[in-house]
Short mmCIF file of C-alpha atoms and ligand atoms in Angstrom, two decimals:
data_model
loop_
_atom_site.label_atom_id
_atom_site.label_comp_id
_atom_site.label_asym_id
_atom_site.label_seq_id
_atom_site.Cartn_x
_atom_site.Cartn_y
_atom_site.Cartn_z
CA UNK A 1 48.13 113.23 71.75
CA UNK A 2 47.68 109.30 71.04
CA UNK A 3 50.24 109.53 68.32
CA UNK A 4 54.18 110.14 68.69
CA UNK A 5 56.35 109.13 66.04
CA UNK A 6 57.76 109.41 62.75
CA UNK A 7 58.74 112.68 61.75
CA UNK A 8 61.49 113.50 64.26
CA UNK A 9 64.17 111.75 62.69
CA UNK A 10 63.40 112.83 59.21
CA UNK A 11 65.48 115.61 58.95
CA UNK A 12 66.82 118.68 60.76
CA UNK A 13 63.84 120.88 61.15
CA UNK A 14 63.55 123.19 63.75
CA UNK A 15 61.76 122.47 67.08
CA UNK A 16 58.28 123.81 66.42
CA UNK A 17 57.96 121.95 63.02
CA UNK A 18 58.70 118.67 65.08
CA UNK A 19 56.06 119.51 67.82
CA UNK A 20 53.51 120.07 65.26
CA UNK A 21 54.25 116.71 63.16
CA UNK A 22 54.77 114.72 66.32
CA UNK A 23 50.82 115.50 67.13
CA UNK A 24 49.47 113.91 64.42
CA UNK A 25 49.68 111.20 61.55
CA UNK A 26 46.97 112.34 59.75
CA UNK A 27 46.93 115.41 56.90
CA UNK A 28 44.31 117.19 54.62
CA UNK A 29 45.00 115.47 51.51
CA UNK A 30 45.51 117.91 48.31
CA UNK A 31 42.01 118.95 47.28
CA UNK A 32 41.37 121.23 44.34
CA UNK A 33 38.60 123.20 45.49
CA UNK A 34 37.97 125.63 42.51
CA UNK A 35 38.13 128.55 45.17
CA UNK A 36 40.27 130.55 42.70
CA UNK A 37 39.45 133.89 41.05
CA UNK A 38 42.21 134.42 38.17
CA UNK A 39 44.65 131.93 39.71
CA UNK A 40 44.23 133.87 43.04
CA UNK A 41 43.41 132.44 46.41
CA UNK A 42 39.73 133.78 47.23
CA UNK A 43 38.03 133.93 50.71
CA UNK A 44 36.35 130.79 50.11
CA UNK A 45 39.46 129.04 49.83
CA UNK A 46 41.26 130.50 53.11
CA UNK A 47 38.29 129.61 54.83
CA UNK A 48 38.28 126.11 53.47
CA UNK A 49 41.79 125.54 54.63
CA UNK A 50 41.27 127.59 58.18
CA UNK A 51 38.70 124.88 58.40
CA UNK A 52 40.58 122.40 58.11
CA UNK A 53 43.90 122.86 59.89
CA UNK A 54 44.48 122.58 63.46
CA UNK A 55 41.91 119.86 64.75
CA UNK A 56 44.66 116.88 64.63
CA UNK A 57 45.55 117.91 60.94
CA UNK A 58 49.19 117.74 60.49
CA UNK A 59 49.46 119.25 57.33
CA UNK A 60 46.73 121.14 55.27
CA UNK A 61 47.61 120.87 51.61
CA UNK A 62 46.44 123.25 48.79
CA UNK A 63 45.49 121.13 46.02
CA UNK A 64 46.70 121.50 42.50
CA UNK A 65 48.59 125.00 42.46
CA UNK A 66 49.72 125.63 38.83
CA UNK A 67 53.58 126.77 38.41
CA UNK A 68 52.10 128.96 35.79
CA UNK A 69 49.22 130.02 33.69
CA UNK A 70 50.02 128.35 30.75
CA UNK A 71 49.76 124.92 32.86
CA UNK A 72 46.16 124.97 34.37
CA UNK A 73 43.79 122.42 34.77
CA UNK A 74 40.66 124.58 33.98
CA UNK A 75 39.80 127.99 34.77
CA UNK A 76 39.38 127.91 38.55
CA UNK A 77 43.02 126.49 38.88
CA UNK A 78 45.12 128.30 41.18
CA UNK A 79 48.35 129.41 40.20
CA UNK A 80 51.40 130.67 41.83
CA UNK A 81 52.33 134.50 41.15
CA UNK A 82 54.23 137.14 42.83
CA UNK A 83 52.62 139.85 44.84
CA UNK A 84 49.28 137.99 45.55
CA UNK A 85 48.60 138.86 49.23
CA UNK A 86 45.87 135.73 49.24
CA UNK A 87 48.68 133.31 49.91
CA UNK A 88 50.17 134.99 52.87
CA UNK A 89 46.87 135.41 54.50
CA UNK A 90 46.07 131.48 53.41
CA UNK A 91 49.60 130.00 55.32
CA UNK A 92 48.87 132.52 58.29
CA UNK A 93 45.33 131.44 59.00
CA UNK A 94 46.64 127.44 58.33
CA UNK A 95 49.81 127.95 60.68
CA UNK A 96 47.78 130.19 63.45
CA UNK A 97 45.15 126.93 63.78
CA UNK A 98 48.21 124.61 64.41
CA UNK A 99 48.76 123.01 61.19
CA UNK A 100 51.86 123.40 58.46
CA UNK A 101 50.81 125.00 55.61
CA UNK A 102 51.30 122.66 52.32
CA UNK A 103 51.10 123.20 48.77
CA UNK A 104 50.66 121.05 45.66
CA UNK A 105 52.77 122.34 42.61
CA UNK A 106 51.75 121.20 39.78
CA UNK A 107 51.59 121.31 36.02
CA UNK A 108 49.19 119.96 33.38
CA UNK A 109 50.53 119.73 29.93
CA UNK A 110 48.69 118.59 27.15
CA UNK A 111 46.98 119.71 23.98
CA UNK A 112 43.83 118.90 24.59
CA UNK A 113 41.86 120.26 27.59
CA UNK A 114 41.14 118.08 30.90
CA UNK A 115 38.91 115.37 30.28
CA UNK A 116 35.30 116.24 31.82
CA UNK A 117 34.35 112.54 31.61
CA UNK A 118 34.85 109.61 34.52
CA UNK A 119 36.39 107.44 32.04
CA UNK A 120 37.71 107.91 28.79
CA UNK A 121 35.99 105.80 25.79
CA UNK A 122 39.60 105.45 23.82
CA UNK A 123 42.02 105.26 26.04
CA UNK A 124 44.58 103.48 23.72
CA UNK A 125 44.03 106.08 21.36
CA UNK A 126 44.58 108.81 24.53
CA UNK A 127 47.82 106.89 25.53
CA UNK A 128 49.41 107.44 22.06
CA UNK A 129 48.62 111.20 21.86
CA UNK A 130 50.49 111.70 25.22
CA UNK A 131 53.30 109.77 23.99
CA UNK A 132 53.26 111.91 20.87
CA UNK A 133 53.04 114.68 22.94
CA UNK A 134 55.70 114.07 25.10
CA UNK A 135 58.16 113.44 22.05
CA UNK A 136 57.35 116.27 20.18
CA UNK A 137 58.52 118.72 23.42
CA UNK A 138 61.86 120.17 22.96
CA UNK A 139 64.67 120.18 25.57
CA UNK A 140 64.42 123.89 25.96
CA UNK A 141 60.90 123.79 26.49
CA UNK A 142 61.22 121.22 29.28
CA UNK A 143 64.21 123.13 30.64
CA UNK A 144 61.64 126.15 30.88
CA UNK A 145 58.86 123.97 32.67
CA UNK A 146 61.43 123.16 34.99
CA UNK A 147 62.70 126.39 35.67
CA UNK A 148 59.28 127.48 36.84
CA UNK A 149 58.84 124.41 39.04
CA UNK A 150 61.89 125.74 40.96
CA UNK A 151 60.43 129.40 40.78
CA UNK A 152 57.30 128.24 42.04
CA UNK A 153 58.85 126.22 44.95
CA UNK A 154 60.99 129.41 46.05
CA UNK A 155 57.73 131.61 46.04
CA UNK A 156 55.59 129.02 47.71
CA UNK A 157 57.94 128.89 50.39
CA UNK A 158 58.39 132.64 50.56
CA UNK A 159 54.49 132.59 51.06
CA UNK A 160 54.78 130.88 53.93
CA UNK A 161 54.23 127.26 52.75
CA UNK A 162 56.39 124.48 54.79
CA UNK A 163 55.69 121.54 52.80
CA UNK A 164 56.38 121.60 49.42
CA UNK A 165 54.69 119.03 47.38
CA UNK A 166 55.72 118.03 43.74
CA UNK A 167 52.86 116.87 41.93
CA UNK A 168 54.25 113.79 39.99
CA UNK A 169 50.91 112.02 39.90
CA UNK A 170 47.48 111.64 37.92
CA UNK A 171 48.61 112.27 34.67
CA UNK A 172 50.15 115.46 35.24
CA UNK A 173 53.34 116.48 33.37
CA UNK A 174 56.02 114.83 35.44
CA UNK A 175 53.94 111.79 36.06
CA UNK A 176 54.02 111.49 32.16
CA UNK A 177 57.92 111.84 32.17
CA UNK A 178 57.96 109.33 35.02
CA UNK A 179 56.27 106.54 32.64
CA UNK A 180 57.96 104.31 30.60
CA UNK A 181 54.82 103.91 28.32
CA UNK A 182 54.51 107.85 27.61
CA UNK A 183 58.15 109.03 27.85
CA UNK A 184 60.54 107.66 25.12
CA UNK A 185 62.94 110.43 24.87
CA UNK A 186 66.37 110.48 24.25
CA UNK A 187 67.67 113.76 26.26
CA UNK A 188 68.17 114.29 29.65
CA UNK A 189 64.51 113.99 30.38
CA UNK A 190 64.62 110.17 29.32
CA UNK A 191 63.06 107.50 31.52
CA UNK A 192 66.40 106.02 32.56
CA UNK A 193 66.94 109.80 34.23
CA UNK A 194 63.19 109.40 35.77
CA UNK A 195 62.63 112.24 33.27
CA UNK A 196 64.63 114.64 34.98
CA UNK A 197 62.60 114.54 37.99
CA UNK A 198 65.72 113.66 40.39
CA UNK A 199 67.57 117.10 39.22
CA UNK A 200 64.36 119.01 39.71
CA UNK A 201 64.15 117.29 43.29
CA UNK A 202 68.02 118.14 44.04
CA UNK A 203 67.16 121.52 42.75
CA UNK A 204 64.03 122.20 44.96
CA UNK A 205 66.04 120.99 47.84
CA UNK A 206 68.78 123.02 47.22
CA UNK A 207 67.20 126.38 46.98
CA UNK A 208 64.54 125.56 49.58
CA UNK A 209 66.83 123.93 52.26
CA UNK A 210 64.46 124.52 55.16
CA UNK A 211 61.18 123.21 53.57
CA UNK A 212 59.45 119.63 53.65
CA UNK A 213 59.77 118.05 50.14
CA UNK A 214 57.32 115.84 49.35
CA UNK A 215 56.35 114.14 45.99
CA UNK A 216 52.93 112.73 45.07
CA UNK A 217 53.03 110.06 43.07
CA UNK A 218 50.59 106.98 41.53
CA UNK A 219 51.43 104.03 42.63
CA UNK A 220 50.02 103.10 39.22
CA UNK A 221 48.54 105.42 36.52
CA UNK A 222 46.22 102.41 35.24
CA UNK A 223 47.65 102.55 31.28
CA UNK A 224 48.57 99.06 31.10
CA UNK A 225 46.66 95.67 32.13
CA UNK A 226 48.74 94.72 35.12
CA UNK A 227 49.22 97.39 37.62
CA UNK A 228 51.43 95.32 39.80
CA UNK A 229 53.79 95.70 36.50
CA UNK A 230 53.69 99.61 36.68
CA UNK A 231 54.00 99.46 40.61
CA UNK A 232 57.48 97.70 40.31
CA UNK A 233 58.69 100.09 38.11
CA UNK A 234 57.53 103.17 40.17
CA UNK A 235 58.83 101.77 43.38
CA UNK A 236 62.08 101.31 41.71
CA UNK A 237 62.05 105.16 40.78
CA UNK A 238 60.67 106.05 44.31
CA UNK A 239 63.63 104.50 46.04
CA UNK A 240 66.19 106.07 43.21
CA UNK A 241 64.56 109.70 44.08
CA UNK A 242 64.88 109.21 47.87
CA UNK A 243 68.62 110.14 47.74
CA UNK A 244 67.34 113.57 45.77
CA UNK A 245 66.24 114.74 49.16
CA UNK A 246 62.36 114.32 49.07
CA UNK A 247 61.16 113.85 53.10
CA UNK A 248 57.83 112.74 52.21
CA UNK A 249 56.35 110.42 49.00
CA UNK A 250 52.62 110.53 49.06
CA UNK A 251 50.93 107.90 47.06
CA UNK A 252 48.05 107.90 45.12
CA UNK A 253 46.74 106.10 41.82
CA UNK A 254 45.33 106.73 38.62
CA UNK A 255 45.42 109.24 35.41
CA UNK A 256 43.03 112.07 35.54
CA UNK A 257 42.37 112.03 31.76
CA UNK A 258 42.11 108.24 31.31
CA UNK A 259 39.79 107.06 34.32
CA UNK A 260 39.31 108.79 37.50
CA UNK A 261 38.36 106.15 39.56
CA UNK A 262 42.04 105.14 40.72
CA UNK A 263 42.24 108.82 42.02
CA UNK A 264 39.13 108.52 44.02
CA UNK A 265 38.08 105.07 44.71
CA UNK A 266 34.47 104.77 45.61
CA UNK A 267 32.68 102.87 48.27
CA UNK A 268 32.70 99.60 46.74
CA UNK A 269 36.58 99.70 46.24
CA UNK A 270 37.04 99.03 50.08
CA UNK A 271 38.55 100.86 52.73
CA UNK A 272 42.54 101.69 52.51
CA UNK A 273 42.76 100.79 48.90
CA UNK A 274 46.74 101.67 48.58
CA UNK A 275 47.70 100.88 51.89
CA UNK A 276 49.60 97.41 50.98
CA UNK A 277 51.91 99.46 48.57
CA UNK A 278 52.58 102.27 51.06
CA UNK A 279 53.39 99.22 53.53
CA UNK A 280 55.60 97.59 51.08
CA UNK A 281 57.68 100.78 50.30
CA UNK A 282 57.65 101.97 53.72
CA UNK A 283 59.83 98.85 54.67
CA UNK A 284 62.40 100.20 51.94
CA UNK A 285 63.04 103.44 52.46
CA UNK A 286 65.85 104.66 54.24
CA UNK A 287 64.34 107.72 56.01
CA UNK A 288 61.71 109.55 54.15
CA UNK A 289 57.85 109.34 55.02
CA UNK A 290 55.41 107.46 53.26
CA UNK A 291 52.18 109.37 52.98
CA UNK A 292 48.88 107.39 51.51
CA UNK A 293 45.41 108.47 50.50
CA UNK A 294 42.73 106.74 49.50
CA UNK A 295 39.46 105.54 51.48
CA UNK A 296 41.14 105.61 54.67
CA UNK A 297 38.31 105.59 57.17
CA UNK A 298 39.08 103.91 60.19
CA UNK A 299 41.58 105.70 61.79
CA UNK A 300 42.05 104.25 65.19
CA UNK A 301 42.75 100.85 63.27
CA UNK A 302 46.09 102.73 61.65
CA UNK A 303 47.74 103.58 64.72
CA UNK A 304 49.54 100.27 64.98
CA UNK A 305 51.34 100.95 61.56
CA UNK A 306 54.98 101.68 61.23
CA UNK A 307 55.96 104.78 62.40
CA UNK A 308 57.19 106.21 58.96
CA UNK A 309 53.55 105.76 57.55
CA UNK A 310 51.30 108.66 57.21
CA UNK A 311 48.20 109.30 56.27
CA UNK A 312 46.00 111.94 53.77
CA UNK A 313 42.57 112.12 54.12
CA UNK A 314 40.40 113.89 51.38
CA UNK A 315 36.60 113.57 51.31
CA UNK A 316 36.11 112.93 55.02
CA UNK A 317 37.26 116.01 55.87
CA UNK A 318 35.47 117.81 52.72
CA UNK A 319 32.28 116.34 54.60
CA UNK A 320 33.55 117.03 58.21
CA UNK A 321 36.33 119.34 59.09
CA UNK A 322 36.51 117.71 62.51
CA UNK A 323 36.92 113.92 60.82
CA UNK A 324 40.24 113.31 62.20
CA UNK A 325 39.71 114.68 65.60
CA UNK A 326 36.25 113.13 66.20
CA UNK A 327 37.90 109.85 64.82
CA UNK A 328 41.05 109.82 67.22
CA UNK A 329 38.53 110.69 69.96
CA UNK A 330 36.27 107.98 68.96
CA UNK A 331 33.24 109.97 68.38
CA UNK A 332 32.35 107.74 65.63
CA UNK A 333 28.60 108.90 66.18
CA UNK A 334 29.34 112.70 65.81
CA UNK A 335 31.17 112.41 62.55
CA UNK A 336 29.24 113.70 59.42
CA UNK A 337 30.70 111.01 57.00
CA UNK A 338 31.50 111.17 53.64
CA UNK A 339 28.74 109.15 51.62
CA UNK A 340 30.77 109.13 48.16
CA UNK A 341 27.86 110.86 46.45
CA UNK A 342 30.62 112.50 43.93
CA UNK A 343 29.34 116.17 44.48
CA UNK A 344 32.68 117.22 44.91
CA UNK A 345 33.94 116.26 41.77
CA UNK A 346 32.87 119.81 40.16
CA UNK A 347 34.79 119.95 36.94
CA UNK A 348 33.42 116.62 35.84
CA UNK A 349 29.38 118.09 36.98
CA UNK A 350 30.18 121.42 35.01
CA UNK A 351 30.38 123.26 38.19
CA UNK A 352 32.97 125.92 38.95
CA UNK A 353 33.78 124.59 42.74
CA UNK A 354 33.10 121.67 45.04
CA UNK A 355 30.27 121.00 47.15
CA UNK A 356 29.45 118.44 49.42
CA UNK A 357 26.33 116.63 50.23
CA UNK A 358 26.58 116.22 53.63
CA UNK A 359 28.21 119.71 54.41
CA UNK A 360 26.68 122.71 52.63
CA UNK A 361 28.82 125.17 54.58
CA UNK A 362 32.24 125.01 52.35
C1 FMN B 401 37.07 117.21 45.28
C2 FMN B 401 38.51 116.41 44.77
C3 FMN B 401 39.58 117.42 44.50
C4 FMN B 401 40.79 116.49 44.26
N1 FMN B 401 41.82 117.77 44.01
C5 FMN B 401 43.44 116.91 44.16
C6 FMN B 401 44.34 117.78 43.72
O1 FMN B 401 44.03 118.52 43.51
N2 FMN B 401 45.34 116.66 43.89
C7 FMN B 401 45.62 115.72 44.00
O2 FMN B 401 46.53 115.00 43.82
N3 FMN B 401 44.73 115.21 44.61
C8 FMN B 401 43.30 115.86 44.60
N4 FMN B 401 42.42 114.90 44.99
C9 FMN B 401 42.53 113.71 45.49
C10 FMN B 401 42.77 113.29 46.98
O3 FMN B 401 44.15 114.33 47.19
C11 FMN B 401 42.82 112.22 47.66
O4 FMN B 401 43.87 111.02 47.15
C12 FMN B 401 41.39 111.04 47.03
O5 FMN B 401 40.22 112.00 47.43
C13 FMN B 401 41.43 109.91 47.83
O6 FMN B 401 41.25 110.20 49.50
P1 FMN B 401 40.04 110.15 50.46
O7 FMN B 401 39.30 108.86 49.81
O8 FMN B 401 40.40 110.37 51.68
O9 FMN B 401 39.08 110.73 49.50
C14 FMN B 401 40.80 115.27 44.91
C15 FMN B 401 40.09 114.83 45.67
C16 FMN B 401 38.84 115.28 45.59
C17 FMN B 401 37.67 114.47 46.07
#
């Protein structure tokens, strides 16, 4: 394997895991495929991840799995529930192909359904609604959500997921609690306590000691005019959170209900859109890895990056499950490249699950 660095010093994980992680710095970024049936994984989901594991992919993350049926994004959202054999089948398929099974544990909580539009026409109004909503919740309600997060993390690890990613990006509930423009609470979920996310991480670390713990955050949600302002707050929070036990912090950007462009940067946004933030952060963390997604395309160019930086690949792996393997082998001409057609954004387009212009075998 061309890449040998990064993960080993991370934490005391067993030897076989170290071997997997040292094999590649490239993972399948969390993708909400829409391949759920009443919250349970379908055969298509298992096939999707089976096809996107091994092949120099370190972690195959299942995107957006809700902690409870009350916190789904749409009717296709996966839900972590007990006694669903599909989850074991899914993790076995990923592991036996040679990747670590990862799961993104999420909670979308708002009193208006998820926005289908690419961009909200009244983002200022939406920000007010979100702030009022977060303020209106009782401490007990949030206690229950945090308990559900913990239960979901324990269940996910029992199902065989070795990487537990807490979704605190894209305007999902935890990202709202972490955002000073949205959280003006004065109880234990206040902004100085990073919305309580520190305690959540510490609890998951305590009850899932062998899991690799990951938190996904937006470098900036795009709520203020100055993204750097938002980033300066976020980088401080991420540094503080490190002592609560995460192993990987995964950087993305944006807020689903307001504007999807930051989440799914387009062709004209250029390559490696959030890499500069990732590099800045990587120089300041003590031992966690920083993962970054967003138009990461030329993998060979990234090999010289510091060893605590890893990469999440989304759409290129939807288009071609062999994208990482072919890129590292410099078989550029064999790659079926993503063309940013937007067909995979199924919810925005009113479909039930993803499609791809380049790959009809999904
Ligand atoms: C169809 C689709 C579904 C996605 N679902 C999720 C998700 O469930 N959770 C998440 O955090 N990011 C999600 N993302 C964002 C990706 O993880 C990734 O950050 C983004 O696509 C940018 O990476 P890329 O340029 O390699 O595609 C999704 C992206 C796409 C294209």
